[in-house]
PDB file of N, CA and C in Angstrom:
ATOM      1  N   MET A   1     -71.866  34.415   6.241  1.00  0.00           N
ATOM      2  CA  MET A   1     -71.182  35.247   6.899  1.00  0.00           C
ATOM      3  C   MET A   1     -70.183  35.944   6.043  1.00  0.00           C
ATOM      4  N   ASN A   2     -70.166  37.312   6.084  1.00  0.00           N
ATOM      5  CA  ASN A   2     -69.290  38.011   5.215  1.00  0.00           C
ATOM      6  C   ASN A   2     -67.944  38.118   5.806  1.00  0.00           C
ATOM      7  N   GLY A   3     -67.068  38.737   5.030  1.00  0.00           N
ATOM      8  CA  GLY A   3     -65.604  38.731   5.378  1.00  0.00           C
ATOM      9  C   GLY A   3     -65.349  39.506   6.657  1.00  0.00           C
ATOM     10  N   GLN A   4     -66.083  40.797   6.836  1.00  0.00           N
ATOM     11  CA  GLN A   4     -65.937  41.638   8.029  1.00  0.00           C
ATOM     12  C   GLN A   4     -66.127  40.769   9.317  1.00  0.00           C
ATOM     13  N   MET A   5     -67.380  40.177   9.249  1.00  0.00           N
ATOM     14  CA  MET A   5     -67.812  39.407  10.444  1.00  0.00           C
ATOM     15  C   MET A   5     -66.706  38.335  10.645  1.00  0.00           C
ATOM     16  N   SER A   6     -66.197  37.577   9.704  1.00  0.00           N
ATOM     17  CA  SER A   6     -65.322  36.438   9.864  1.00  0.00           C
ATOM     18  C   SER A   6     -64.032  37.150  10.501  1.00  0.00           C
ATOM     19  N   LYS A   7     -63.422  38.297  10.177  1.00  0.00           N
ATOM     20  CA  LYS A   7     -62.475  38.824  10.899  1.00  0.00           C
ATOM     21  C   LYS A   7     -62.708  39.216  12.249  1.00  0.00           C
ATOM     22  N   TYR A   8     -64.051  39.691  12.506  1.00  0.00           N
ATOM     23  CA  TYR A   8     -64.217  40.051  13.805  1.00  0.00           C
ATOM     24  C   TYR A   8     -64.165  38.852  14.752  1.00  0.00           C
ATOM     25  N   ASN A   9     -64.861  37.667  14.144  1.00  0.00           N
ATOM     26  CA  ASN A   9     -64.896  36.548  15.107  1.00  0.00           C
ATOM     27  C   ASN A   9     -63.473  36.007  15.267  1.00  0.00           C
ATOM     28  N   SER A  10     -62.582  36.101  14.296  1.00  0.00           N
ATOM     29  CA  SER A  10     -61.282  35.614  14.492  1.00  0.00           C
ATOM     30  C   SER A  10     -60.570  36.380  15.477  1.00  0.00           C
ATOM     31  N   TYR A  11     -60.824  37.684  15.463  1.00  0.00           N
ATOM     32  CA  TYR A  11     -60.220  38.690  16.397  1.00  0.00           C
ATOM     33  C   TYR A  11     -60.717  38.291  17.933  1.00  0.00           C
ATOM     34  N   MET A  12     -62.060  38.038  17.999  1.00  0.00           N
ATOM     35  CA  MET A  12     -62.437  37.853  19.329  1.00  0.00           C
ATOM     36  C   MET A  12     -62.107  36.469  19.929  1.00  0.00           C
ATOM     37  N   GLN A  13     -61.467  35.598  19.124  1.00  0.00           N
ATOM     38  CA  GLN A  13     -61.166  34.312  19.505  1.00  0.00           C
ATOM     39  C   GLN A  13     -59.725  34.359  20.147  1.00  0.00           C
ATOM     40  N   LYS A  14     -58.863  35.401  19.838  1.00  0.00           N
ATOM     41  CA  LYS A  14     -57.562  35.381  20.231  1.00  0.00           C
ATOM     42  C   LYS A  14     -57.536  35.740  21.719  1.00  0.00           C
ATOM     43  N   ASP A  15     -56.583  35.227  22.449  1.00  0.00           N
ATOM     44  CA  ASP A  15     -56.293  35.612  23.921  1.00  0.00           C
ATOM     45  C   ASP A  15     -55.233  36.666  24.111  1.00  0.00           C
ATOM     46  N   TYR A  16     -55.710  37.559  24.783  1.00  0.00           N
ATOM     47  CA  TYR A  16     -54.788  38.792  25.061  1.00  0.00           C
ATOM     48  C   TYR A  16     -54.523  38.870  26.517  1.00  0.00           C
ATOM     49  N   THR A  17     -53.220  39.213  26.871  1.00  0.00           N
ATOM     50  CA  THR A  17     -52.963  39.279  28.212  1.00  0.00           C
ATOM     51  C   THR A  17     -52.595  40.806  28.544  1.00  0.00           C
ATOM     52  N   PRO A  18     -52.982  41.418  29.517  1.00  0.00           N
ATOM     53  CA  PRO A  18     -52.786  42.743  29.873  1.00  0.00           C
ATOM     54  C   PRO A  18     -51.062  42.936  30.033  1.00  0.00           C
ATOM     55  N   VAL A  19     -50.766  44.120  29.718  1.00  0.00           N
ATOM     56  CA  VAL A  19     -49.307  44.546  29.850  1.00  0.00           C
ATOM     57  C   VAL A  19     -49.005  44.837  31.281  1.00  0.00           C
ATOM     58  N   ASP A  20     -47.910  44.134  31.755  1.00  0.00           N
ATOM     59  CA  ASP A  20     -47.477  44.455  33.158  1.00  0.00           C
ATOM     60  C   ASP A  20     -46.588  45.766  33.069  1.00  0.00           C
ATOM     61  N   VAL A  21     -47.055  46.712  33.983  1.00  0.00           N
ATOM     62  CA  VAL A  21     -46.302  47.968  33.900  1.00  0.00           C
ATOM     63  C   VAL A  21     -44.880  47.803  34.214  1.00  0.00           C
ATOM     64  N   ASN A  22     -44.601  46.812  35.096  1.00  0.00           N
ATOM     65  CA  ASN A  22     -43.026  46.725  35.448  1.00  0.00           C
ATOM     66  C   ASN A  22     -42.217  46.115  34.355  1.00  0.00           C
ATOM     67  N   SER A  23     -42.984  45.594  33.383  1.00  0.00           N
ATOM     68  CA  SER A  23     -42.091  45.049  32.220  1.00  0.00           C
ATOM     69  C   SER A  23     -41.804  46.219  31.123  1.00  0.00           C
ATOM     70  N   LEU A  24     -42.275  47.313  31.417  1.00  0.00           N
ATOM     71  CA  LEU A  24     -41.925  48.442  30.378  1.00  0.00           C
ATOM     72  C   LEU A  24     -40.595  49.011  30.735  1.00  0.00           C
ATOM     73  N   PRO A  25     -39.703  49.159  29.846  1.00  0.00           N
ATOM     74  CA  PRO A  25     -38.340  49.764  30.068  1.00  0.00           C
ATOM     75  C   PRO A  25     -38.341  51.185  30.420  1.00  0.00           C
ATOM     76  N   TYR A  26     -39.293  51.948  30.024  1.00  0.00           N
ATOM     77  CA  TYR A  26     -39.221  53.470  30.442  1.00  0.00           C
ATOM     78  C   TYR A  26     -40.699  53.785  30.943  1.00  0.00           C
ATOM     79  N   PHE A  27     -40.621  54.975  31.760  1.00  0.00           N
ATOM     80  CA  PHE A  27     -41.887  55.572  32.075  1.00  0.00           C
ATOM     81  C   PHE A  27     -41.844  57.008  31.577  1.00  0.00           C
ATOM     82  N   VAL A  28     -42.783  57.514  31.246  1.00  0.00           N
ATOM     83  CA  VAL A  28     -42.873  58.935  30.777  1.00  0.00           C
ATOM     84  C   VAL A  28     -43.862  59.645  31.637  1.00  0.00           C
ATOM     85  N   ASP A  29     -43.484  60.796  32.209  1.00  0.00           N
ATOM     86  CA  ASP A  29     -44.286  61.606  33.075  1.00  0.00           C
ATOM     87  C   ASP A  29     -45.109  62.535  32.104  1.00  0.00           C
ATOM     88  N   MET A  30     -46.156  62.086  31.646  1.00  0.00           N
ATOM     89  CA  MET A  30     -46.920  62.881  30.672  1.00  0.00           C
ATOM     90  C   MET A  30     -47.562  64.096  31.258  1.00  0.00           C
ATOM     91  N   LYS A  31     -47.881  64.074  32.518  1.00  0.00           N
ATOM     92  CA  LYS A  31     -48.615  65.213  33.165  1.00  0.00           C
ATOM     93  C   LYS A  31     -47.463  66.474  33.146  1.00  0.00           C
ATOM     94  N   ALA A  32     -46.335  66.156  33.570  1.00  0.00           N
ATOM     95  CA  ALA A  32     -45.198  67.112  33.520  1.00  0.00           C
ATOM     96  C   ALA A  32     -44.944  67.562  32.237  1.00  0.00           C
ATOM     97  N   MET A  33     -44.830  66.596  31.270  1.00  0.00           N
ATOM     98  CA  MET A  33     -44.621  67.166  29.858  1.00  0.00           C
ATOM     99  C   MET A  33     -45.594  68.067  29.391  1.00  0.00           C
ATOM    100  N   ARG A  34     -46.940  67.696  29.623  1.00  0.00           N
ATOM    101  CA  ARG A  34     -48.029  68.509  29.170  1.00  0.00           C
ATOM    102  C   ARG A  34     -47.837  70.004  29.840  1.00  0.00           C
ATOM    103  N   GLU A  35     -47.626  70.069  31.024  1.00  0.00           N
ATOM    104  CA  GLU A  35     -47.558  71.284  31.704  1.00  0.00           C
ATOM    105  C   GLU A  35     -46.326  72.077  31.222  1.00  0.00           C
ATOM    106  N   TYR A  36     -45.177  71.382  30.958  1.00  0.00           N
ATOM    107  CA  TYR A  36     -44.061  72.035  30.298  1.00  0.00           C
ATOM    108  C   TYR A  36     -44.361  72.683  29.056  1.00  0.00           C
ATOM    109  N   ALA A  37     -45.039  71.909  28.190  1.00  0.00           N
ATOM    110  CA  ALA A  37     -45.582  72.368  26.811  1.00  0.00           C
ATOM    111  C   ALA A  37     -46.432  73.487  26.967  1.00  0.00           C
ATOM    112  N   LYS A  38     -47.396  73.477  27.855  1.00  0.00           N
ATOM    113  CA  LYS A  38     -48.348  74.527  28.103  1.00  0.00           C
ATOM    114  C   LYS A  38     -47.555  75.799  28.405  1.00  0.00           C
ATOM    115  N   GLU A  39     -46.596  75.670  29.487  1.00  0.00           N
ATOM    116  CA  GLU A  39     -45.896  76.714  29.842  1.00  0.00           C
ATOM    117  C   GLU A  39     -45.154  77.507  28.616  1.00  0.00           C
ATOM    118  N   LYS A  40     -44.600  76.727  27.640  1.00  0.00           N
ATOM    119  CA  LYS A  40     -43.886  77.207  26.442  1.00  0.00           C
ATOM    120  C   LYS A  40     -44.903  77.774  25.405  1.00  0.00           C
ATOM    121  N   GLY A  41     -46.184  77.307  25.584  1.00  0.00           N
ATOM    122  CA  GLY A  41     -47.177  77.724  24.635  1.00  0.00           C
ATOM    123  C   GLY A  41     -47.086  76.924  23.387  1.00  0.00           C
ATOM    124  N   VAL A  42     -46.765  75.595  23.442  1.00  0.00           N
ATOM    125  CA  VAL A  42     -46.732  74.790  22.346  1.00  0.00           C
ATOM    126  C   VAL A  42     -47.400  73.490  22.601  1.00  0.00           C
ATOM    127  N   SER A  43     -47.634  72.616  21.370  1.00  0.00           N
ATOM    128  CA  SER A  43     -48.263  71.396  21.870  1.00  0.00           C
ATOM    129  C   SER A  43     -47.018  70.346  22.184  1.00  0.00           C
ATOM    130  N   ILE A  44     -47.395  69.220  22.814  1.00  0.00           N
ATOM    131  CA  ILE A  44     -46.345  68.276  22.993  1.00  0.00           C
ATOM    132  C   ILE A  44     -45.675  67.676  21.902  1.00  0.00           C
ATOM    133  N   SER A  45     -46.229  67.691  20.705  1.00  0.00           N
ATOM    134  CA  SER A  45     -45.656  67.141  19.561  1.00  0.00           C
ATOM    135  C   SER A  45     -44.614  68.147  18.902  1.00  0.00           C
ATOM    136  N   ALA A  46     -44.724  69.414  19.382  1.00  0.00           N
ATOM    137  CA  ALA A  46     -43.932  70.472  18.937  1.00  0.00           C
ATOM    138  C   ALA A  46     -42.574  70.530  19.699  1.00  0.00           C
ATOM    139  N   LEU A  47     -42.487  69.719  20.838  1.00  0.00           N
ATOM    140  CA  LEU A  47     -41.395  69.701  21.745  1.00  0.00           C
ATOM    141  C   LEU A  47     -40.179  68.889  21.027  1.00  0.00           C
ATOM    142  N   THR A  48     -39.059  69.159  21.237  1.00  0.00           N
ATOM    143  CA  THR A  48     -37.944  68.569  20.704  1.00  0.00           C
ATOM    144  C   THR A  48     -37.650  67.309  21.347  1.00  0.00           C
ATOM    145  N   ASP A  49     -36.925  66.339  20.776  1.00  0.00           N
ATOM    146  CA  ASP A  49     -36.838  64.988  21.375  1.00  0.00           C
ATOM    147  C   ASP A  49     -35.975  65.237  22.668  1.00  0.00           C
ATOM    148  N   SER A  50     -34.983  66.133  22.671  1.00  0.00           N
ATOM    149  CA  SER A  50     -34.221  66.331  23.971  1.00  0.00           C
ATOM    150  C   SER A  50     -35.177  66.838  25.126  1.00  0.00           C
ATOM    151  N   GLU A  51     -36.019  67.694  24.727  1.00  0.00           N
ATOM    152  CA  GLU A  51     -37.070  68.244  25.757  1.00  0.00           C
ATOM    153  C   GLU A  51     -37.947  67.074  26.290  1.00  0.00           C
ATOM    154  N   LYS A  52     -38.341  66.195  25.409  1.00  0.00           N
ATOM    155  CA  LYS A  52     -39.158  64.996  25.777  1.00  0.00           C
ATOM    156  C   LYS A  52     -38.466  64.023  26.710  1.00  0.00           C
ATOM    157  N   GLU A  53     -37.080  63.921  26.379  1.00  0.00           N
ATOM    158  CA  GLU A  53     -36.284  62.891  27.156  1.00  0.00           C
ATOM    159  C   GLU A  53     -36.097  63.465  28.612  1.00  0.00           C
ATOM    160  N   LYS A  54     -36.264  64.595  28.814  1.00  0.00           N
ATOM    161  CA  LYS A  54     -36.339  65.140  30.298  1.00  0.00           C
ATOM    162  C   LYS A  54     -37.339  64.386  31.065  1.00  0.00           C
ATOM    163  N   PHE A  55     -38.530  64.091  30.633  1.00  0.00           N
ATOM    164  CA  PHE A  55     -39.558  63.537  31.119  1.00  0.00           C
ATOM    165  C   PHE A  55     -39.611  61.968  31.106  1.00  0.00           C
ATOM    166  N   THR A  56     -38.616  61.322  30.590  1.00  0.00           N
ATOM    167  CA  THR A  56     -38.356  59.949  30.442  1.00  0.00           C
ATOM    168  C   THR A  56     -37.626  59.411  31.600  1.00  0.00           C
ATOM    169  N   LYS A  57     -38.081  58.343  32.300  1.00  0.00           N
ATOM    170  CA  LYS A  57     -37.304  57.826  33.428  1.00  0.00           C
ATOM    171  C   LYS A  57     -37.193  56.284  33.202  1.00  0.00           C
ATOM    172  N   VAL A  58     -36.001  55.839  33.360  1.00  0.00           N
ATOM    173  CA  VAL A  58     -35.713  54.359  33.166  1.00  0.00           C
ATOM    174  C   VAL A  58     -36.435  53.505  34.383  1.00  0.00           C
ATOM    175  N   ASN A  59     -37.179  52.429  33.977  1.00  0.00           N
ATOM    176  CA  ASN A  59     -37.763  51.620  34.987  1.00  0.00           C
ATOM    177  C   ASN A  59     -36.718  50.591  35.420  1.00  0.00           C
ATOM    178  N   THR A  60     -36.109  50.833  36.580  1.00  0.00           N
ATOM    179  CA  THR A  60     -35.025  49.982  37.101  1.00  0.00           C
ATOM    180  C   THR A  60     -35.361  48.552  37.392  1.00  0.00           C
ATOM    181  N   THR A  61     -36.737  48.234  37.491  1.00  0.00           N
ATOM    182  CA  THR A  61     -37.441  46.936  37.713  1.00  0.00           C
ATOM    183  C   THR A  61     -37.513  45.964  36.529  1.00  0.00           C
ATOM    184  N   SER A  62     -37.315  46.784  35.335  1.00  0.00           N
ATOM    185  CA  SER A  62     -37.552  46.114  34.110  1.00  0.00           C
ATOM    186  C   SER A  62     -36.352  45.358  33.686  1.00  0.00           C
ATOM    187  N   LYS A  63     -36.469  44.162  33.051  1.00  0.00           N
ATOM    188  CA  LYS A  63     -35.236  43.353  32.694  1.00  0.00           C
ATOM    189  C   LYS A  63     -34.833  43.913  31.393  1.00  0.00           C
ATOM    190  N   ILE A  64     -35.781  44.390  30.525  1.00  0.00           N
ATOM    191  CA  ILE A  64     -35.141  44.991  29.330  1.00  0.00           C
ATOM    192  C   ILE A  64     -34.322  46.208  29.530  1.00  0.00           C
ATOM    193  N   ALA A  65     -34.758  47.085  30.446  1.00  0.00           N
ATOM    194  CA  ALA A  65     -34.059  48.356  30.823  1.00  0.00           C
ATOM    195  C   ALA A  65     -32.646  48.059  31.384  1.00  0.00           C
ATOM    196  N   SER A  66     -32.703  46.999  32.207  1.00  0.00           N
ATOM    197  CA  SER A  66     -31.316  46.696  32.876  1.00  0.00           C
ATOM    198  C   SER A  66     -30.472  46.109  31.829  1.00  0.00           C
ATOM    199  N   ASN A  67     -30.875  45.815  30.744  1.00  0.00           N
ATOM    200  CA  ASN A  67     -29.911  45.207  29.710  1.00  0.00           C
ATOM    201  C   ASN A  67     -29.360  46.266  28.786  1.00  0.00           C
ATOM    202  N   LEU A  68     -29.921  47.333  28.894  1.00  0.00           N
ATOM    203  CA  LEU A  68     -29.509  48.578  27.997  1.00  0.00           C
ATOM    204  C   LEU A  68     -28.276  49.175  28.365  1.00  0.00           C
TER     205      LEU A  68
END
C-alpha cells in the first residue's frame, strides 16, 4: 500500500459529526449579500467589511455568541 492510500484509509477511519446550525455564533444572509453586490455591480469579495457586516446576524441561541 502506498502512502496516498494509507492517508486515505486513515482519513476514512475518523468519525465526524455534522455541525449543528444552532451552535454557530453568527448567520450570514448570503442571498441578500449577493443581491446587494449585484446591484452595486461588484463581486462579493469586492465589498468592504462594513458592507458585509450588514448581512451578519448574531445567533441568539448560540452559547458562543451569548458570551461575546
